[in-house]
Amino acid sequence: MVRSRRDINSLSPSELSDYIHAIDILRARSTADTDDVSGYDFQAALHNDGFVGPCEHGSDLFLPWHRAHLHYFEKLLQAADPPRTANVTVPYWDWIHPQATGKFPAAFAQPGLDSSRNENLSTPLPANTLDIVLHESNQAELAGYVKGSPIGSKGRLERGPHDYMHPNFIGGLMSNPTTAAMDPIYFSFHCFIDLLWAEWQRRHAMPAPTSPQSKLRGFLTQPKHKIADFADTLALGYRYEYTDQLNAAFDVLAPPAPLPLPPPILETVPLTLVSDAGPVTELREKGQVQFGVAAAASHAAQGRCVGLRLEGVKIP
């Protein structure tokens, strides 16, 4: 089953409530047992704590690692309290567009998602994020170079908008890699980075990942723990549902309108040959054959526009 990750502003009140409910269950597990691997604190520590994870940065492991983190966190949310949470997915925060109200989506002011951030600090959104996705064709330059490469390290998505947004635009817990994932906005922020990567992959026909057999630390006991396991969102059971705003930004063509259904067939009747000479003689002598359809005339007399569809016509 493929579920949709959606813009957090598109969630209904009940869908947002279910998401917060699932997170609260994970928090309660950590309160009861700080070492519970299915608790929120442990999941945050996968990113924050050098002894548990930590996250990967500065190489081509950056994007797959965070995709893995989102994937396993989302699975825990779905299993938190089914059936209520069975279809919960991590909502993304579209941070390339200003919000209609305030600096952050309104949902992040709700109990369960709120935190201390740079609410009143006026900082612009990174201007070149969309350009990176639309015009960068080099995979390593976008997503990061192979670990230890003498050519480079961070890709443009990481060294540009990612490294800027964490401390400058968001701030608070997100300012520091050792506390970032304790703020629930972390998951929606990185969900959007994952969306940007998925869109780039789509535009470039899903190129094979670099370092496909590299293992992602923090997930070695999980069934999927290599870069190759996280190359395709559909294989992981999710896709991104774009808003009209994102469709326009990515210049995604709207699906064509379905063709209109053909009008109903009023009745099926055999054609009546006008001449007594027969169709073969008529064709040889005149080059044409005339038929009549009395039924069509009767419907036309009732004020209907009648179309004629011929079937089974054999031309000698």
One Martini backbone bead per residue (centre of mass of N, CA, C, O) as a GRO file, in nm:
protein
  316
    1MET     BB    1   0.094   0.037   0.024
    2VAL     BB    2   0.040   0.376  -0.081
    3ARG     BB    3   0.117   0.666   0.072
    4SER     BB    4   0.056   1.008   0.162
    5ARG     BB    5   0.239   1.298   0.161
    6ARG     BB    6   0.157   1.611   0.313
    7ASP     BB    7   0.074   1.910   0.365
    8ILE     BB    8   0.017   2.044   0.672
    9ASN     BB    9  -0.207   2.249   0.558
   10SER     BB   10  -0.394   1.995   0.439
   11LEU     BB   11  -0.485   1.906   0.700
   12SER     BB   12  -0.704   1.800   0.895
   13PRO     BB   13  -0.788   1.815   1.217
   14SER     BB   14  -0.788   1.502   1.252
   15GLU     BB   15  -0.514   1.444   1.115
   16LEU     BB   16  -0.344   1.617   1.305
   17SER     BB   17  -0.434   1.475   1.566
   18ASP     BB   18  -0.318   1.195   1.491
   19TYR     BB   19  -0.025   1.281   1.472
   20ILE     BB   20   0.007   1.387   1.762
   21HIS     BB   21  -0.084   1.130   1.902
   22ALA     BB   22   0.151   0.953   1.805
   23ILE     BB   23   0.377   1.123   1.930
   24ASP     BB   24   0.275   1.106   2.226
   25ILE     BB   25   0.320   0.802   2.252
   26LEU     BB   26   0.628   0.814   2.214
   27ARG     BB   27   0.677   0.997   2.456
   28ALA     BB   28   0.560   0.808   2.676
   29ARG     BB   29   0.771   0.587   2.640
   30SER     BB   30   1.015   0.764   2.730
   31THR     BB   31   0.908   0.822   3.012
   32ALA     BB   32   0.899   0.519   3.101
   33ASP     BB   33   1.157   0.464   2.885
   34THR     BB   34   1.457   0.589   2.777
   35ASP     BB   35   1.534   0.301   2.605
   36ASP     BB   36   1.309   0.310   2.409
   37VAL     BB   37   1.316   0.252   2.064
   38SER     BB   38   0.994   0.355   2.030
   39GLY     BB   39   1.073   0.628   2.122
   40TYR     BB   40   1.129   0.957   2.077
   41ASP     BB   41   1.414   0.991   2.201
   42PHE     BB   42   1.552   0.772   2.031
   43GLN     BB   43   1.481   0.888   1.753
   44ALA     BB   44   1.634   1.152   1.802
   45ALA     BB   45   1.913   1.016   1.868
   46LEU     BB   46   1.977   0.915   1.585
   47HIS     BB   47   2.061   1.216   1.520
   48ASN     BB   48   2.203   1.346   1.792
   49ASP     BB   49   2.362   1.079   1.881
   50GLY     BB   50   2.679   0.936   1.857
   51PHE     BB   51   2.591   0.648   1.998
   52VAL     BB   52   2.328   0.589   1.817
   53GLY     BB   53   2.434   0.710   1.557
   54PRO     BB   54   2.439   0.941   1.362
   55CYS     BB   55   2.402   1.146   1.137
   56GLU     BB   56   2.445   1.232   0.799
   57HIS     BB   57   2.718   1.425   0.660
   58GLY     BB   58   2.907   1.526   0.379
   59SER     BB   59   2.745   1.327   0.172
   60ASP     BB   60   2.565   1.067   0.003
   61LEU     BB   61   2.422   0.993   0.294
   62PHE     BB   62   2.228   1.220   0.369
   63LEU     BB   63   1.957   1.153   0.223
   64PRO     BB   64   1.920   0.848   0.296
   65TRP     BB   65   1.928   0.878   0.603
   66HIS     BB   66   1.674   1.064   0.630
   67ARG     BB   67   1.484   0.869   0.491
   68ALA     BB   68   1.514   0.648   0.702
   69HIS     BB   69   1.423   0.806   0.948
   70LEU     BB   70   1.137   0.868   0.843
   71HIS     BB   71   1.043   0.580   0.790
   72TYR     BB   72   1.067   0.461   1.087
   73PHE     BB   73   0.901   0.677   1.224
   74GLU     BB   74   0.639   0.630   1.063
   75LYS     BB   75   0.595   0.337   1.151
   76LEU     BB   76   0.553   0.407   1.451
   77LEU     BB   77   0.307   0.586   1.414
   78GLN     BB   78   0.120   0.369   1.280
   79ALA     BB   79   0.162   0.166   1.544
   80ALA     BB   80   0.060   0.322   1.799
   81ASP     BB   81  -0.291   0.346   1.726
   82PRO     BB   82  -0.467   0.132   1.600
   83PRO     BB   83  -0.653   0.271   1.349
   84ARG     BB   84  -0.593   0.577   1.385
   85THR     BB   85  -0.263   0.555   1.286
   86ALA     BB   86  -0.228   0.378   1.019
   87ASN     BB   87  -0.225   0.656   0.808
   88VAL     BB   88   0.009   0.798   0.908
   89THR     BB   89   0.204   1.080   0.809
   90VAL     BB   90   0.456   1.280   0.728
   91PRO     BB   91   0.447   1.607   0.712
   92TYR     BB   92   0.512   1.871   0.511
   93TRP     BB   93   0.723   2.167   0.477
   94ASP     BB   94   0.685   2.441   0.272
   95TRP     BB   95   0.986   2.648   0.261
   96ILE     BB   96   0.966   2.811  -0.030
   97HIS     BB   97   0.703   2.928   0.099
   98PRO     BB   98   0.514   3.138   0.233
   99GLN     BB   99   0.304   3.192   0.483
  100ALA     BB  100  -0.011   3.302   0.553
  101THR     BB  101   0.067   3.257   0.872
  102GLY     BB  102   0.343   3.349   0.951
  103LYS     BB  103   0.646   3.170   0.957
  104PHE     BB  104   0.484   2.918   1.032
  105PRO     BB  105   0.297   2.677   1.054
  106ALA     BB  106   0.026   2.662   1.260
  107ALA     BB  107   0.070   2.370   1.375
  108PHE     BB  108   0.347   2.459   1.540
  109ALA     BB  109   0.154   2.586   1.784
  110GLN     BB  110   0.072   2.325   1.886
  111PRO     BB  111   0.030   2.097   2.099
  112GLY     BB  112   0.313   1.878   2.024
  113LEU     BB  113   0.463   2.102   1.803
  114ASP     BB  114   0.591   2.290   1.985
  115SER     BB  115   0.849   2.554   2.008
  116SER     BB  116   1.150   2.711   2.028
  117ARG     BB  117   1.184   2.986   1.800
  118ASN     BB  118   1.232   3.216   1.526
  119GLU     BB  119   0.959   3.385   1.515
  120ASN     BB  120   1.072   3.712   1.511
  121LEU     BB  121   1.290   3.652   1.306
  122SER     BB  122   1.393   3.818   1.019
  123THR     BB  123   1.413   3.575   0.765
  124PRO     BB  124   1.489   3.456   0.474
  125LEU     BB  125   1.435   3.257   0.230
  126PRO     BB  126   1.576   3.051   0.028
  127ALA     BB  127   1.618   3.130  -0.318
  128ASN     BB  128   1.768   2.851  -0.464
  129THR     BB  129   1.616   2.580  -0.434
  130LEU     BB  130   1.460   2.549  -0.700
  131ASP     BB  131   1.707   2.571  -0.886
  132ILE     BB  132   1.845   2.314  -0.796
  133VAL     BB  133   1.620   2.113  -0.887
  134LEU     BB  134   1.582   2.218  -1.192
  135HIS     BB  135   1.923   2.261  -1.282
  136GLU     BB  136   2.060   2.024  -1.147
  137SER     BB  137   2.242   1.740  -1.299
  138ASN     BB  138   2.437   1.668  -1.072
  139GLN     BB  139   2.426   1.437  -0.831
  140ALA     BB  140   2.664   1.511  -0.644
  141GLU     BB  141   2.598   1.819  -0.631
  142LEU     BB  142   2.322   1.771  -0.498
  143ALA     BB  143   2.370   1.502  -0.281
  144GLY     BB  144   2.667   1.419  -0.289
  145TYR     BB  145   2.963   1.275  -0.213
  146VAL     BB  146   3.165   1.045  -0.173
  147LYS     BB  147   3.308   0.930   0.084
  148GLY     BB  148   3.626   1.087   0.067
  149SER     BB  149   3.625   1.275  -0.157
  150PRO     BB  150   3.841   1.500  -0.335
  151ILE     BB  151   3.617   1.681  -0.478
  152GLY     BB  152   3.389   1.642  -0.241
  153SER     BB  153   3.087   1.662  -0.034
  154LYS     BB  154   2.858   1.850  -0.033
  155GLY     BB  155   2.561   1.926  -0.137
  156ARG     BB  156   2.343   2.175  -0.223
  157LEU     BB  157   2.111   2.104  -0.027
  158GLU     BB  158   2.293   2.115   0.226
  159ARG     BB  159   2.484   2.377   0.200
  160GLY     BB  160   2.237   2.547   0.169
  161PRO     BB  161   1.933   2.529   0.288
  162HIS     BB  162   1.991   2.346   0.529
  163ASP     BB  163   2.225   2.514   0.675
  164TYR     BB  164   2.039   2.767   0.699
  165MET     BB  165   1.765   2.684   0.832
  166HIS     BB  166   1.832   2.568   1.104
  167PRO     BB  167   1.962   2.837   1.248
  168ASN     BB  168   1.827   3.095   1.102
  169PHE     BB  169   1.517   3.038   1.061
  170ILE     BB  170   1.446   2.851   1.309
  171GLY     BB  171   1.601   2.744   1.549
  172GLY     BB  172   1.673   2.650   1.846
  173LEU     BB  173   1.702   2.318   1.844
  174MET     BB  174   1.785   2.337   1.528
  175SER     BB  175   2.075   2.468   1.565
  176ASN     BB  176   2.152   2.177   1.682
  177PRO     BB  177   2.246   1.852   1.614
  178THR     BB  178   2.200   1.754   1.929
  179THR     BB  179   1.865   1.872   1.914
  180ALA     BB  180   1.685   1.888   1.656
  181ALA     BB  181   1.480   1.624   1.688
  182MET     BB  182   1.315   1.744   1.937
  183ASP     BB  183   1.189   1.895   1.713
  184PRO     BB  184   0.910   1.827   1.518
  185ILE     BB  185   0.998   2.002   1.268
  186TYR     BB  186   1.220   1.823   1.158
  187PHE     BB  187   1.043   1.616   0.999
  188SER     BB  188   0.909   1.826   0.803
  189PHE     BB  189   1.167   1.948   0.695
  190HIS     BB  190   1.294   1.674   0.586
  191CYS     BB  191   1.054   1.598   0.412
  192PHE     BB  192   1.107   1.825   0.204
  193ILE     BB  193   1.385   1.735   0.119
  194ASP     BB  194   1.284   1.464   0.016
  195LEU     BB  195   1.100   1.584  -0.198
  196LEU     BB  196   1.321   1.724  -0.362
  197TRP     BB  197   1.466   1.464  -0.430
  198ALA     BB  198   1.228   1.315  -0.565
  199GLU     BB  199   1.192   1.526  -0.789
  200TRP     BB  200   1.472   1.495  -0.909
  201GLN     BB  201   1.446   1.197  -0.976
  202ARG     BB  202   1.206   1.224  -1.167
  203ARG     BB  203   1.352   1.422  -1.373
  204HIS     BB  204   1.604   1.180  -1.392
  205ALA     BB  205   1.506   0.878  -1.401
  206MET     BB  206   1.620   0.739  -1.154
  207PRO     BB  207   1.906   0.729  -1.055
  208ALA     BB  208   2.153   0.567  -0.946
  209PRO     BB  209   2.305   0.526  -0.666
  210THR     BB  210   2.548   0.609  -0.472
  211SER     BB  211   2.671   0.391  -0.262
  212PRO     BB  212   2.458   0.137  -0.234
  213GLN     BB  213   2.622  -0.042   0.008
  214SER     BB  214   2.598   0.155   0.215
  215LYS     BB  215   2.573   0.197   0.555
  216LEU     BB  216   2.332   0.302   0.800
  217ARG     BB  217   2.360   0.442   1.078
  218GLY     BB  218   2.121   0.315   1.324
  219PHE     BB  219   2.006   0.066   1.100
  220LEU     BB  220   2.146  -0.226   1.115
  221THR     BB  221   1.883  -0.389   1.243
  222GLN     BB  222   1.742  -0.333   0.992
  223PRO     BB  223   1.628  -0.450   0.694
  224LYS     BB  224   1.686  -0.150   0.614
  225HIS     BB  225   2.047  -0.009   0.560
  226LYS     BB  226   2.084   0.091   0.266
  227ILE     BB  227   2.093   0.300   0.013
  228ALA     BB  228   1.934   0.117  -0.191
  229ASP     BB  229   1.671   0.104   0.001
  230PHE     BB  230   1.637   0.450  -0.053
  231ALA     BB  231   1.574   0.524  -0.372
  232ASP     BB  232   1.246   0.463  -0.340
  233THR     BB  233   0.942   0.565  -0.233
  234LEU     BB  234   0.746   0.346  -0.340
  235ALA     BB  235   0.903   0.104  -0.210
  236LEU     BB  236   0.835   0.239   0.086
  237GLY     BB  237   0.514   0.344   0.071
  238TYR     BB  238   0.545   0.640  -0.072
  239ARG     BB  239   0.422   0.972  -0.150
  240TYR     BB  240   0.380   1.290  -0.304
  241GLU     BB  241   0.155   1.552  -0.240
  242TYR     BB  242   0.074   1.817  -0.425
  243THR     BB  243   0.033   2.129  -0.455
  244ASP     BB  244  -0.043   2.383  -0.658
  245GLN     BB  245   0.216   2.538  -0.587
  246LEU     BB  246   0.413   2.304  -0.661
  247ASN     BB  247   0.325   2.247  -0.945
  248ALA     BB  248   0.410   2.527  -1.043
  249ALA     BB  249   0.710   2.521  -0.953
  250PHE     BB  250   0.763   2.236  -1.119
  251ASP     BB  251   0.595   2.220  -1.377
  252VAL     BB  252   0.341   2.040  -1.350
  253LEU     BB  253   0.138   1.867  -1.532
  254ALA     BB  254  -0.172   1.830  -1.583
  255PRO     BB  255  -0.393   1.613  -1.624
  256PRO     BB  256  -0.580   1.512  -1.856
  257ALA     BB  257  -0.877   1.529  -1.965
  258PRO     BB  258  -1.127   1.340  -1.998
  259LEU     BB  259  -1.298   1.190  -2.217
  260PRO     BB  260  -1.587   1.187  -2.344
  261LEU     BB  261  -1.858   1.022  -2.347
  262PRO     BB  262  -2.039   0.846  -2.535
  263PRO     BB  263  -2.321   0.826  -2.663
  264PRO     BB  264  -2.595   0.664  -2.655
  265ILE     BB  265  -2.749   0.387  -2.776
  266LEU     BB  266  -3.068   0.365  -2.882
  267GLU     BB  267  -3.028   0.159  -3.131
  268THR     BB  268  -3.026  -0.156  -3.313
  269VAL     BB  269  -2.999  -0.170  -3.673
  270PRO     BB  270  -3.049  -0.255  -3.983
  271LEU     BB  271  -2.977  -0.189  -4.291
  272THR     BB  272  -3.135  -0.040  -4.579
  273LEU     BB  273  -3.160  -0.111  -4.900
  274VAL     BB  274  -3.254   0.087  -5.163
  275SER     BB  275  -3.166  -0.108  -5.374
  276ASP     BB  276  -3.234  -0.407  -5.574
  277ALA     BB  277  -2.945  -0.482  -5.703
  278GLY     BB  278  -2.724  -0.459  -5.501
  279PRO     BB  279  -2.411  -0.387  -5.379
  280VAL     BB  280  -2.225  -0.487  -5.607
  281THR     BB  281  -2.365  -0.351  -5.846
  282GLU     BB  282  -2.358  -0.063  -5.736
  283LEU     BB  283  -2.049  -0.040  -5.720
  284ARG     BB  284  -1.986  -0.099  -6.022
  285GLU     BB  285  -2.182   0.128  -6.148
  286LYS     BB  286  -2.156   0.382  -5.908
  287GLY     BB  287  -1.958   0.362  -5.642
  288GLN     BB  288  -2.224   0.309  -5.463
  289VAL     BB  289  -2.423   0.285  -5.154
  290GLN     BB  290  -2.761   0.283  -5.041
  291PHE     BB  291  -2.903   0.368  -4.723
  292GLY     BB  292  -3.145   0.312  -4.465
  293VAL     BB  293  -3.274   0.478  -4.147
  294ALA     BB  294  -3.556   0.480  -3.974
  295ALA     BB  295  -3.486   0.514  -3.673
  296ALA     BB  296  -3.340   0.787  -3.688
  297ALA     BB  297  -3.582   0.949  -3.788
  298SER     BB  298  -3.761   0.905  -3.539
  299HIS     BB  299  -3.571   1.057  -3.338
  300ALA     BB  300  -3.558   1.328  -3.492
  301ALA     BB  301  -3.865   1.387  -3.462
  302GLN     BB  302  -3.806   1.429  -3.134
  303GLY     BB  303  -3.546   1.637  -3.128
  304ARG     BB  304  -3.296   1.474  -3.197
  305CYS     BB  305  -2.958   1.408  -3.207
  306VAL     BB  306  -2.821   1.198  -3.458
  307GLY     BB  307  -2.601   0.933  -3.458
  308LEU     BB  308  -2.385   0.727  -3.668
  309ARG     BB  309  -2.293   0.378  -3.635
  310LEU     BB  310  -2.074   0.167  -3.801
  311GLU     BB  311  -2.081  -0.194  -3.836
  312GLY     BB  312  -1.948  -0.446  -4.028
  313VAL     BB  313  -1.801  -0.322  -4.275
  314LYS     BB  314  -1.747  -0.446  -4.611
  315ILE     BB  315  -1.489  -0.388  -4.851
  316PRO     BB  316  -1.428  -0.497  -5.183
   0.00000   0.00000   0.00000
